[in-house]
Each structure stands twice: as structure tokens, then as C-alpha cells.
């Protein structure tokens, strides 16, 4: 009896916890609402299966617990029932997989009008690079990293000269413009993770990885590192601000390009010119 | 030739292998220490595994104290947290669960359950244990090495694992870890070959494959998988040792560490991940399949009913074993591998849910119209089903590639794998110990302590890991010694973390009661007799309890039926032992 009751309580408790708990994901700030929806579908299906299995068990424990003189049934198998259960399970699995794969194909198809933004991870800080006027990022290589050139941008590549370099500072993004985040690492694995954007991806030294999304809400969002990268992993934080178009332009105008960075005298002149 | 029909009594083929000439120990040392008897080796394996497992348990308390009450414990620096975490994870998965299920239960149960006198290669079997012990000692040594043990996470991902930003990366920590793993794999291979050959060659007359208890099927399949999966980890460890010690670049691209350009170049960190998970995913099932097998037998015995759909159960074990070799990259959806892999691995991963679900259905259908005795092994089996179903279902979130994207590397993952491969198999370990302890020692474990242990462990573990999913859903990443103030995390999450920590400490305490029970009952437990559960399988039919060296006395048993003849209509008792020739032949053989 007590056992059956506890099993029922596990189900009821889990459902109540799910409904009543204040702990749920943060409001979304990107176009990936589909991911949330697939997750909700999965919650429904798995929740139903969990409840059904555990309640069935509770019933069995209650109904068929040992009583003097009562013998168990003897039925080794039941082909029909087993095939039915297999088929129903397969349908349930397909109902989760199909939307999942559909959304995945969107997730990996970057729209043509997405602007590129490079994120560079390094123990234990975030830096960024924007393509500049020409809309193209210059080549880069970890072997070129120096104190003056922290992102390892190739000085011989003309496309790199106008790249905007944001070293260990906040990133700003314009709202409602799709962005392709190009992810690069100077040292070890990191993972660019903003919970409100839903998307994340590892950054791997030696290759460039990516994901894309469209910011849909202005505000300040925290960046966390989601791939163990050494002692400072838990403290590798950053800020992404999603701005209106005007705010974004204002911010962008205040940034420095690679050319300015690598020619210290010019930077000095620039600084003097600024209000 | 499938022979799962309950009344196939006629078929008793002649013995396939001649009787083995056993090594007979001459003194105390060769009987109890350098023993070649699988039963003694089993106890050595189990004792060592539980001892090192206790270390992992204590480490989990330290981590939980830090997570529940960040900033309170000065000695838990981020370095220390990562070291605790790495050692906890590695010990739990490899040195506790793998060693206990295969080296412990495998050694004890395989020969007895298939009617063999011992493992086929007893000497190699003995070596297997001593190399395992050496692996454990090397692991323990790393706690005392300069710089301490490695803090690279149990996944040991390079490049960080061998760099100075990670605890133990430039010290001896990572080297000792890799050496220990290499030793473990060597030792395991020696034992594993034994388990496989004993099942294939060492069965007694009449013990066809389709009459074997599911425990043997589970351990057998898991061992075959381990023999195929561990080599991937082995080469990964050797290659990483070379990268660390000889300056090769298998896994190391050109990189700048702390402003310093390293001499590495051209290697692939993702290659390591593929090798690791080619081992790592099957590893989940290496732990799960023995648990599946054992729990099937516990349910059947204590519900006094044949396992439902035996043949389907065997096939499900084999299919799960095979499929689990083509799902490994579901751990790498956000690793930066080619995104098209996502389609393939999500599909295979969700397909594996089908045979797994069949197993769950068959367990609960075994309860249907059973005669359920709520003994401790049965209670632990029921708890296993609850936690396994729960953890298995959250696997459908993480396996479904795009749903994994927001959840991967959060506490949701930690909650998921603890439920499915931490709590669930450990509950089976407990159930199995309550079930077989009487055979091993001749005495029953104390019931009152057992009840206390069960309720606290089951309810407590659920209270630890169920809410933890929601911490992950909020977005809290895993492997964070503290979160600090983050806007998207409400303060109440910190209270929830404190609650989880308290539950973890209580559950931990209950394990001390269990360990005490193990020792106490050795002396004061109730006398068990040879077959206290009135079970059918061969290990309960030994001439003496505990079983003697050579297991069977003068003649090995002959098997006439499967292991599930419970409550057979018309039979005088509610079970018929596998070596019972049946009413018409009784007394004839
Ligand atoms: C009551 C028992 C247990 C508690 C309280 C516990 C607690 C924890 C905690 C707090 C972490 C670190 C989470 C993080 O910061 O990412 C962790 C990690 C882990 N645990 Fe457990 N654990 C328990 C039992 C187990 C068992 C039985 C297993 C066996 C499979 C296990 C396997 C792991 C693994 C593989 C990791 C990952 C380590 C890593 O991230 O590198 N744990 N556990
Ligand atoms: Cu990190
Ligand atoms: Cu896996």
C-alpha cells in the first residue's frame, strides 16, 4: 500500500512541481521560438509516458501484491501486445523527431543576408570582430597572435584592415538583423552561450565554427562560457547588448579598427580628434 | 534455433567441453589473496570498487556544499572544485560502476548461473583484478601528486586537459589519470575475455543460450561492448600522453596559451571527442545492460512470475548493444562537428529509445497479475524503473539535436545522466546486493536497516535530481563552481540549490547505514539457507552456501528449463529450479 501510494505521489509531485515551480527558461530574445516549441512537445509526450508507466506500476503493486493462497499468472509472452507497444512507441518517437529535425535544418541554414560577427574566446575572456566597411573579415591565424594583435588578424590581408576589433569588451548587435556568429578560439575549447538566444556552439582552436540567429528583443544579455576551459571557466562572462538601429550605429562609430590598433600613432591622432 | 519455450525439457545436449582441471589453492594466501576462484575475485573487485566509490561519494558532498552554499567553504577553490568533479565522475563511471558490474557481479554470477566451475582462464582472471587494483592505486596517487589530480572534467577534452590553465594539466595529475585508465583497460580486457569465453564455452549441459538468465545476457553483452569500446579510449589516452609528454600534436592545433605561442600545430581536438564518445556512449550501456539483466531477474523472482517476453528481452539487449555504437556523436551536437551529422545521430539516438522502451514495458508487464513480494530487491527494482524511465525520457530531449542546443552543457544534462546512469544502476546494485548477499555470505542483510536505506535513497535521490533539471532549464551551466549574480537566474534558484545539497547529504548518510549493514549482517544476520528467495536459477541450487571452490561438488548441474518457471500451473511449488528435470523424471537423473 505505502509503496503504491509513494509511486502515485512521485507522479503527482512531479507534475505539480512542473506546473507550480517558478523555475522555467528565461524569456526568449531570438527567433528560435521553434526550439522552445519542440521542447514543449517533448515535455508533453515524455510526461505522459512517465505518468502512464509509473501509475501502471502503482496499480500493479496495489492490486497484485502478495496475498496468501494467490498464485501469479503464467504467460511467457504475448506477441500481439508486444508489437502494438513497439508500434505506438515508434509513433511517439517520430512525433518528437520530425519537428526536431525540421527545426534543425533551419538552425543550420544560414540566411544569405546574415551579417558576420566573429567571437574569439580566450582564457578567460570574450573578444569580438566585425567585418568593417567592406563587409568581409580578414584572414586570421593563432600563430599571428601578439600583444598588439590579440586576435591574430593577418596584417597582409587587405580585408582585415578595416575590421572592427572589440577586445574584452561588450558586443552590440542591431535588433531584427540575422547574424552569423563565427566562433574562434585562441587557446582551448570554449562555448558562446547566451541563454536568451537559445543557441550555442563550441569554439575550437584551429577551426571556425558558427551558428546564426536573429535578435528579437533589445536589452542586455549575459554571455556565459558553456564548455569547460580551465580554472576560470565559471567566471568567463561577457555582455551582449541588442540595440535599436540608431543606438547600434552610435556604438559602432566609437569602435576602433584593426588598422587603427596596429598603427599606434594614428590612434593617438584619432583620439585627439574625438570630442 | 530459438528455445525459449518453457517446457523444452527434452533437449539436454551432451557436454560441449570437458571438465576443467581447477587450480587448488594450497594455503591462505592463494585461497584469499592471490586467489584464482572467480567468487573471491568478485569480492575483491566489489570491495575495491565500493571503497573507491566511497571517495567519489565524499567528493560529491564537497561539490554539493560548494554549489548549495557558495563562498562558505574557503578550501573549495575553483581548482579544487574541478578536481573533485573530475575524480568524482571518472571514479563513479569507470572505477565503481564498470568494475562492480563486470568485475564484481560478472565474476560472481556468470560461472554460477551458467553452471560452470569457474571462469575459463582463472589465472588471467586473477591478474585482471590485480591490474585493476594497480589502476585504482595510480588514480589515488594523483590526489597526492604535486599540483593534485587533474581537473579537466571526466571527458578530459584537450587542449585544456594538458595545458596549465587546468589543474593538473602541466603537473602529474593528467599523466597519472591517463596511465590509470590505460591500466584499467588492460585489466578489464583480461577479465572481459574471460567472461565472454565462459559464457560461450563454459555453460553446463542443457544451458542453451536461450535458457540463460537475463543477468548473464546483460553482463555478457555489456562485456562484448566493452571489449569493442575500450580500445577507442585506450588509443585516445596513449595519444594524449604523447601530446603531453613527447610534444606530438594528435589533438593539439596551433594555439596561444597565456600569451605564449605553443609548439603544437595541426592536431584536432574534435578527433579526441569522437574517440572519447565512441567509447563513452557505449560505456553508458556497459553500465546499463548488466543493470537491465539483473533487474529483470529480481523482478521475476520477487513477483513470482516469469519475465514477460523473454525472447524480446534478449533481442532488445542485443539490439541496444549494437545500436549504441552508432549514436556517440549525440554528445557532440554543439562541438562544432559538421552540422549534417546532427540528422543522422538524432535519428539513431531516438531509434534506440524503442528497444529500450520495450524493456520497460516488459518489466512492468511482468508485474501484471504477479504475486508481488515487496522485498528489498523488489523495492529497489521498482525504484530503478521509476528513475530509469525518468532519466531515459529526458534523454529524448538531449538526443533530439535541436532541443539539445539550449540544454547541452547545462545542469539539465547533469540531472539527466545522474538519473539514468547514476541513480538507476546504483539502485540495481543495491537491489542485487540485498538479493545475492545471502548466497555470498549465508546470511540475510538486516531488513530494518535495509528499509531505511531504501526509502531515504530512493526518495532522496529523486529529490536531488528531479528539481535539478529545472535549474538547467533556467540556463545554469554545468561545471560552474558558483554562478554569482546573473540576471536570468532568480534568487529562488539558489534556495533550490541549497535544498538539493541538503538532500544529497542525507542520501549520503543513508549509504553509511548500508555499509554498516554489510558488515553487521556478516555476523548477526539471519541464517539464509541455500535458497531464501525460492529462486529458479542455478546459483541458488549449489550444494552448500556459500558455494564451495568449484561451485558444484561432485557433478555439475544439468539444465532442463529456462530460468523463469515461476508459478507454473499444476506445479507443487511456485517455482521450478532450472536443474529440476520435471515431474515425470524427478529422481531419475
Ligand atoms: C547522491 C549521489 C551523487 C551526487 C550528489 C552527485 C553530484 C554531482 C555533482 C554536484 C557533479 C558536478 C556537477 C557540475 O558542476 O557540473 C557531478 C558530476 C558528475 N557525476 Fe555525480 N553525483 C552523485 C552520484 C553519481 C553517480 C552514481 C554517478 C555515476 C554515473 C555520477 C557521475 C557523475 C559524472 C560522470 C559527472 C560529470 C563530471 C564532469 O562534469 O566531468 N555521479 N555529480
Ligand atoms: Cu569555459
Ligand atoms: Cu550517449
GROMACS .gro file of C-alpha atoms in nm, chain A residues 1-4 6-7 9-11 13-15 17-19 21-27 32 34-51 53-54 56-79 81-108 122-124 126 141-147 185-191 193-210 220 222-237, chain B residues 4 6-7 66 78-79 82 85-86 151-153 155 157-160 163-167 253-259 261 264-267 269-270 273 303-313 333-343 346-347 350-351 353-354 357-358 360-362 364-365 367-374 379 381-383 385-387 389-390 393-394 396-397 399-410 412 455 458-459 462 466-467 470-488 490 492-493 495-496 562 564-574:
model
  296
    1UNK     CA    1   0.000   0.000   0.000
    2UNK     CA    2   0.259   0.252   0.111
    3UNK     CA    3   0.467   0.165  -0.192
    4UNK     CA    4   0.180   0.215  -0.435
    6UNK     CA    5   0.453   0.668  -0.291
    7UNK     CA    6   0.461   0.580  -0.662
    9UNK     CA    7   0.290   1.066  -0.518
   10UNK     CA    8   0.602   1.063  -0.732
   11UNK     CA    9   0.387   1.120  -1.040
   13UNK     CA   10   0.452   1.552  -0.718
   14UNK     CA   11   0.650   1.569  -1.040
   15UNK     CA   12   0.356   1.714  -1.233
   17UNK     CA   13   0.644   2.063  -0.943
   18UNK     CA   14   0.648   2.116  -1.316
   19UNK     CA   15   0.337   2.333  -1.313
   21UNK     CA   16   0.769   2.575  -0.986
   22UNK     CA   17   0.890   2.927  -1.065
   23UNK     CA   18   1.190   2.775  -1.244
   24UNK     CA   19   1.150   2.798  -1.614
   25UNK     CA   20   1.358   2.928  -1.902
   26UNK     CA   21   1.425   3.299  -1.937
   27UNK     CA   22   1.208   3.486  -2.190
   32UNK     CA   23   1.439   3.031  -3.204
   34UNK     CA   24   1.061   2.682  -3.263
   35UNK     CA   25   1.316   2.523  -3.035
   36UNK     CA   26   1.105   2.614  -2.734
   37UNK     CA   27   0.800   2.466  -2.903
   38UNK     CA   28   0.974   2.138  -2.982
   39UNK     CA   29   1.084   2.126  -2.623
   40UNK     CA   30   0.727   2.174  -2.507
   41UNK     CA   31   0.603   1.892  -2.734
   42UNK     CA   32   0.873   1.671  -2.588
   43UNK     CA   33   0.765   1.763  -2.236
   44UNK     CA   34   0.408   1.661  -2.311
   45UNK     CA   35   0.491   1.328  -2.470
   46UNK     CA   36   0.753   1.224  -2.217
   47UNK     CA   37   0.542   1.346  -1.925
   48UNK     CA   38   0.251   1.134  -2.043
   49UNK     CA   39   0.469   0.825  -2.083
   50UNK     CA   40   0.629   0.872  -1.742
   51UNK     CA   41   0.295   0.912  -1.570
   53UNK     CA   42   0.430   0.378  -1.670
   54UNK     CA   43   0.462   0.474  -1.305
   56UNK     CA   44   0.057   0.137  -1.407
   57UNK     CA   45   0.327   0.013  -1.173
   58UNK     CA   46   0.149   0.164  -0.876
   59UNK     CA   47  -0.170  -0.015  -0.977
   60UNK     CA   48   0.011  -0.349  -1.014
   61UNK     CA   49   0.179  -0.312  -0.676
   62UNK     CA   50  -0.154  -0.230  -0.518
   63UNK     CA   51  -0.361  -0.493  -0.698
   64UNK     CA   52  -0.118  -0.784  -0.723
   65UNK     CA   53   0.077  -0.755  -0.401
   66UNK     CA   54   0.135  -1.085  -0.232
   67UNK     CA   55  -0.169  -1.243  -0.068
   68UNK     CA   56  -0.176  -1.587   0.088
   69UNK     CA   57  -0.303  -1.851  -0.150
   70UNK     CA   58  -0.297  -1.638  -0.464
   71UNK     CA   59  -0.066  -1.755  -0.739
   72UNK     CA   60   0.079  -1.543  -1.018
   73UNK     CA   61  -0.037  -1.590  -1.377
   74UNK     CA   62   0.181  -1.785  -1.614
   75UNK     CA   63   0.210  -1.615  -1.953
   76UNK     CA   64   0.555  -1.614  -2.111
   77UNK     CA   65   0.480  -1.381  -2.400
   78UNK     CA   66   0.215  -1.203  -2.595
   79UNK     CA   67   0.336  -1.127  -2.945
   81UNK     CA   68   0.073  -0.683  -2.736
   82UNK     CA   69   0.449  -0.652  -2.778
   83UNK     CA   70   0.418  -0.545  -3.142
   84UNK     CA   71   0.145  -0.297  -3.058
   85UNK     CA   72   0.355  -0.137  -2.790
   86UNK     CA   73   0.651  -0.122  -3.026
   87UNK     CA   74   0.442   0.048  -3.293
   88UNK     CA   75   0.293   0.305  -3.055
   89UNK     CA   76   0.638   0.387  -2.920
   90UNK     CA   77   0.769   0.431  -3.273
   91UNK     CA   78   0.490   0.678  -3.348
   92UNK     CA   79   0.565   0.876  -3.033
   93UNK     CA   80   0.933   0.888  -3.118
   94UNK     CA   81   0.856   1.004  -3.473
   95UNK     CA   82   0.631   1.278  -3.334
   96UNK     CA   83   0.926   1.422  -3.150
   97UNK     CA   84   1.194   1.356  -3.408
   98UNK     CA   85   1.013   1.505  -3.708
   99UNK     CA   86   0.973   1.859  -3.572
  100UNK     CA   87   1.318   1.831  -3.419
  101UNK     CA   88   1.489   1.755  -3.749
  102UNK     CA   89   1.282   2.017  -3.929
  103UNK     CA   90   1.392   2.287  -3.688
  104UNK     CA   91   1.749   2.160  -3.701
  105UNK     CA   92   1.756   2.210  -4.076
  106UNK     CA   93   1.655   2.572  -4.020
  107UNK     CA   94   1.910   2.605  -3.746
  108UNK     CA   95   2.194   2.507  -3.978
  122UNK     CA   96   4.047   3.306  -2.486
  123UNK     CA   97   4.118   3.201  -2.128
  124UNK     CA   98   3.906   3.365  -1.983
  126UNK     CA   99   3.549   3.725  -2.487
  141UNK     CA  100   4.567   3.268  -3.755
  142UNK     CA  101   4.655   3.184  -3.398
  143UNK     CA  102   5.023   3.192  -3.493
  144UNK     CA  103   4.993   3.568  -3.554
  145UNK     CA  104   4.865   3.646  -3.208
  146UNK     CA  105   5.079   3.902  -3.028
  147UNK     CA  106   5.020   4.152  -2.755
  185UNK     CA  107   3.939   3.020  -3.009
  186UNK     CA  108   4.293   3.125  -2.934
  187UNK     CA  109   4.368   2.850  -2.685
  188UNK     CA  110   4.123   2.582  -2.569
  189UNK     CA  111   3.758   2.489  -2.622
  190UNK     CA  112   3.502   2.747  -2.513
  191UNK     CA  113   3.133   2.780  -2.588
  193UNK     CA  114   2.624   3.075  -2.468
  194UNK     CA  115   2.353   3.336  -2.416
  195UNK     CA  116   2.056   3.162  -2.255
  196UNK     CA  117   1.802   3.406  -2.401
  197UNK     CA  118   1.920   3.336  -2.756
  198UNK     CA  119   1.875   2.958  -2.707
  199UNK     CA  120   2.160   2.888  -2.949
  200UNK     CA  121   2.513   2.791  -2.852
  201UNK     CA  122   2.817   2.638  -3.013
  202UNK     CA  123   3.166   2.530  -2.908
  203UNK     CA  124   3.464   2.726  -3.023
  204UNK     CA  125   3.753   2.506  -3.127
  205UNK     CA  126   4.110   2.627  -3.178
  206UNK     CA  127   4.223   2.555  -3.532
  207UNK     CA  128   3.877   2.581  -3.691
  208UNK     CA  129   3.595   2.829  -3.720
  209UNK     CA  130   3.252   2.714  -3.607
  210UNK     CA  131   2.929   2.906  -3.636
  220UNK     CA  132   2.140   4.350  -2.207
  222UNK     CA  133   2.484   3.786  -2.024
  223UNK     CA  134   2.729   3.566  -2.210
  224UNK     CA  135   2.849   3.255  -2.031
  225UNK     CA  136   3.106   3.002  -2.132
  226UNK     CA  137   2.947   2.661  -2.164
  227UNK     CA  138   3.249   2.442  -2.235
  228UNK     CA  139   3.498   2.364  -1.961
  229UNK     CA  140   3.807   2.572  -2.040
  230UNK     CA  141   4.013   2.557  -1.724
  231UNK     CA  142   4.008   2.715  -1.381
  232UNK     CA  143   3.840   3.039  -1.490
  233UNK     CA  144   3.561   2.868  -1.684
  234UNK     CA  145   3.290   2.964  -1.436
  235UNK     CA  146   3.397   3.326  -1.444
  236UNK     CA  147   3.425   3.370  -1.820
  237UNK     CA  148   3.138   3.611  -1.865
  279UNK     CA  149   1.260  -2.021  -2.506
  281UNK     CA  150   0.908  -2.307  -2.102
  282UNK     CA  151   0.868  -2.680  -2.137
  341UNK     CA  152   3.006   2.445  -0.273
  353UNK     CA  153   3.765   2.665  -0.838
  354UNK     CA  154   4.072   2.444  -0.890
  357UNK     CA  155   3.720   2.093  -1.083
  360UNK     CA  156   3.430   1.696  -1.014
  361UNK     CA  157   3.669   1.515  -1.246
  426UNK     CA  158   4.058   1.895  -1.313
  427UNK     CA  159   3.990   1.852  -1.683
  428UNK     CA  160   3.642   1.708  -1.638
  430UNK     CA  161   3.571   1.389  -2.050
  432UNK     CA  162   3.889   1.720  -2.353
  433UNK     CA  163   4.211   1.852  -2.499
  434UNK     CA  164   4.363   2.104  -2.543
  435UNK     CA  165   4.278   2.223  -2.191
  438UNK     CA  166   4.763   2.286  -2.051
  439UNK     CA  167   4.849   2.493  -1.748
  440UNK     CA  168   4.511   2.668  -1.720
  441UNK     CA  169   4.359   2.343  -1.597
  442UNK     CA  170   4.450   2.193  -1.258
  528UNK     CA  171   4.621   2.272  -3.307
  529UNK     CA  172   4.836   2.583  -3.310
  530UNK     CA  173   4.738   2.779  -3.004
  531UNK     CA  174   4.845   3.059  -2.779
  532UNK     CA  175   4.830   2.992  -2.411
  533UNK     CA  176   4.852   3.284  -2.169
  534UNK     CA  177   5.020   3.495  -2.437
  536UNK     CA  178   5.260   3.052  -2.869
  539UNK     CA  179   5.184   2.240  -3.115
  540UNK     CA  180   5.012   2.255  -3.453
  541UNK     CA  181   4.784   2.071  -3.691
  542UNK     CA  182   4.605   1.840  -3.446
  544UNK     CA  183   4.058   1.846  -3.063
  545UNK     CA  184   3.738   1.710  -3.217
  548UNK     CA  185   3.592   1.384  -2.877
  578UNK     CA  186   0.695  -1.117  -0.838
  579UNK     CA  187   0.694  -1.497  -0.863
  580UNK     CA  188   0.625  -1.467  -1.232
  581UNK     CA  189   0.819  -1.541  -1.548
  582UNK     CA  190   0.977  -1.240  -1.709
  583UNK     CA  191   0.737  -1.120  -1.974
  584UNK     CA  192   0.860  -1.159  -2.332
  585UNK     CA  193   1.194  -1.325  -2.259
  586UNK     CA  194   1.297  -1.353  -2.622
  587UNK     CA  195   1.209  -0.991  -2.691
  588UNK     CA  196   1.415  -0.901  -2.384
  608UNK     CA  197   2.585   1.833  -3.128
  609UNK     CA  198   2.737   2.165  -3.027
  610UNK     CA  199   3.100   2.058  -3.060
  611UNK     CA  200   3.147   2.222  -3.397
  612UNK     CA  201   3.143   1.899  -3.597
  613UNK     CA  202   2.971   1.914  -3.935
  614UNK     CA  203   2.606   2.006  -3.871
  615UNK     CA  204   2.474   1.737  -4.105
  616UNK     CA  205   2.586   1.474  -3.858
  617UNK     CA  206   2.302   1.605  -3.642
  618UNK     CA  207   2.037   1.446  -3.863
  621UNK     CA  208   1.949   1.232  -3.372
  622UNK     CA  209   1.771   0.965  -3.573
  625UNK     CA  210   1.579   0.825  -3.094
  626UNK     CA  211   1.552   0.483  -3.256
  628UNK     CA  212   1.453   0.455  -2.745
  629UNK     CA  213   1.230   0.188  -2.899
  632UNK     CA  214   1.100   0.121  -2.413
  633UNK     CA  215   1.021  -0.245  -2.486
  635UNK     CA  216   1.046  -0.107  -1.966
  636UNK     CA  217   0.709  -0.237  -2.088
  637UNK     CA  218   0.815  -0.594  -2.027
  639UNK     CA  219   0.602  -0.358  -1.577
  640UNK     CA  220   0.403  -0.624  -1.761
  642UNK     CA  221   0.428  -0.722  -1.251
  643UNK     CA  222   0.082  -0.754  -1.405
  644UNK     CA  223  -0.104  -1.042  -1.239
  645UNK     CA  224   0.208  -1.127  -1.046
  646UNK     CA  225   0.240  -1.226  -0.684
  647UNK     CA  226   0.445  -0.927  -0.579
  648UNK     CA  227   0.655  -0.969  -0.269
  649UNK     CA  228   0.771  -0.625  -0.160
  654UNK     CA  229   1.160  -0.227  -0.387
  656UNK     CA  230   1.377  -0.272  -0.874
  657UNK     CA  231   1.061  -0.060  -0.869
  658UNK     CA  232   1.269   0.244  -0.780
  660UNK     CA  233   1.215   0.160  -1.312
  661UNK     CA  234   1.094   0.500  -1.191
  662UNK     CA  235   1.435   0.664  -1.212
  664UNK     CA  236   1.217   0.586  -1.710
  665UNK     CA  237   1.256   0.940  -1.587
  668UNK     CA  238   1.279   1.021  -2.118
  669UNK     CA  239   1.491   1.329  -2.059
  671UNK     CA  240   1.478   1.222  -2.565
  672UNK     CA  241   1.525   1.594  -2.508
  674UNK     CA  242   1.905   1.326  -2.820
  675UNK     CA  243   1.677   1.536  -3.038
  676UNK     CA  244   1.953   1.752  -3.177
  677UNK     CA  245   1.786   2.092  -3.188
  678UNK     CA  246   1.630   2.057  -2.842
  679UNK     CA  247   1.978   1.975  -2.714
  680UNK     CA  248   2.115   2.309  -2.832
  681UNK     CA  249   1.975   2.518  -2.544
  682UNK     CA  250   2.010   2.237  -2.289
  683UNK     CA  251   2.356   2.098  -2.362
  684UNK     CA  252   2.621   2.179  -2.104
  685UNK     CA  253   2.360   2.291  -1.852
  687UNK     CA  254   1.977   1.962  -1.719
  730UNK     CA  255   1.340   0.488   0.138
  733UNK     CA  256   1.502   0.643  -0.345
  734UNK     CA  257   1.307   0.948  -0.229
  737UNK     CA  258   1.467   1.174  -0.673
  741UNK     CA  259   1.439   1.582  -1.043
  742UNK     CA  260   1.447   1.952  -0.947
  745UNK     CA  261   1.479   2.284  -1.380
  746UNK     CA  262   1.799   2.451  -1.268
  747UNK     CA  263   1.931   2.357  -1.610
  748UNK     CA  264   1.616   2.473  -1.784
  749UNK     CA  265   1.665   2.815  -1.629
  750UNK     CA  266   2.001   2.811  -1.804
  751UNK     CA  267   2.255   2.739  -1.529
  752UNK     CA  268   2.561   2.582  -1.696
  753UNK     CA  269   2.722   2.267  -1.561
  754UNK     CA  270   3.077   2.267  -1.427
  755UNK     CA  271   3.037   2.606  -1.257
  756UNK     CA  272   3.169   2.616  -0.902
  757UNK     CA  273   2.947   2.917  -0.844
  758UNK     CA  274   2.711   3.116  -1.055
  759UNK     CA  275   2.733   3.454  -0.888
  760UNK     CA  276   2.463   3.708  -0.963
  761UNK     CA  277   2.318   3.655  -1.304
  762UNK     CA  278   2.013   3.843  -1.420
  763UNK     CA  279   1.837   3.546  -1.578
  765UNK     CA  280   1.616   3.420  -0.990
  767UNK     CA  281   1.497   3.122  -0.563
  768UNK     CA  282   1.727   2.904  -0.772
  770UNK     CA  283   1.745   2.822  -0.241
  771UNK     CA  284   1.670   2.526  -0.463
  837UNK     CA  285   1.469  -2.170  -1.864
  839UNK     CA  286   1.167  -1.833  -1.530
  840UNK     CA  287   0.948  -2.122  -1.428
  841UNK     CA  288   0.763  -1.936  -1.155
  842UNK     CA  289   0.404  -2.016  -1.063
  843UNK     CA  290   0.377  -2.286  -1.329
  844UNK     CA  291   0.018  -2.415  -1.329
  845UNK     CA  292  -0.007  -2.754  -1.167
  846UNK     CA  293   0.341  -2.748  -1.017
  847UNK     CA  294   0.356  -2.831  -0.646
  848UNK     CA  295   0.554  -2.518  -0.563
  849UNK     CA  296   0.558  -2.172  -0.714
   0.00000   0.00000   0.00000
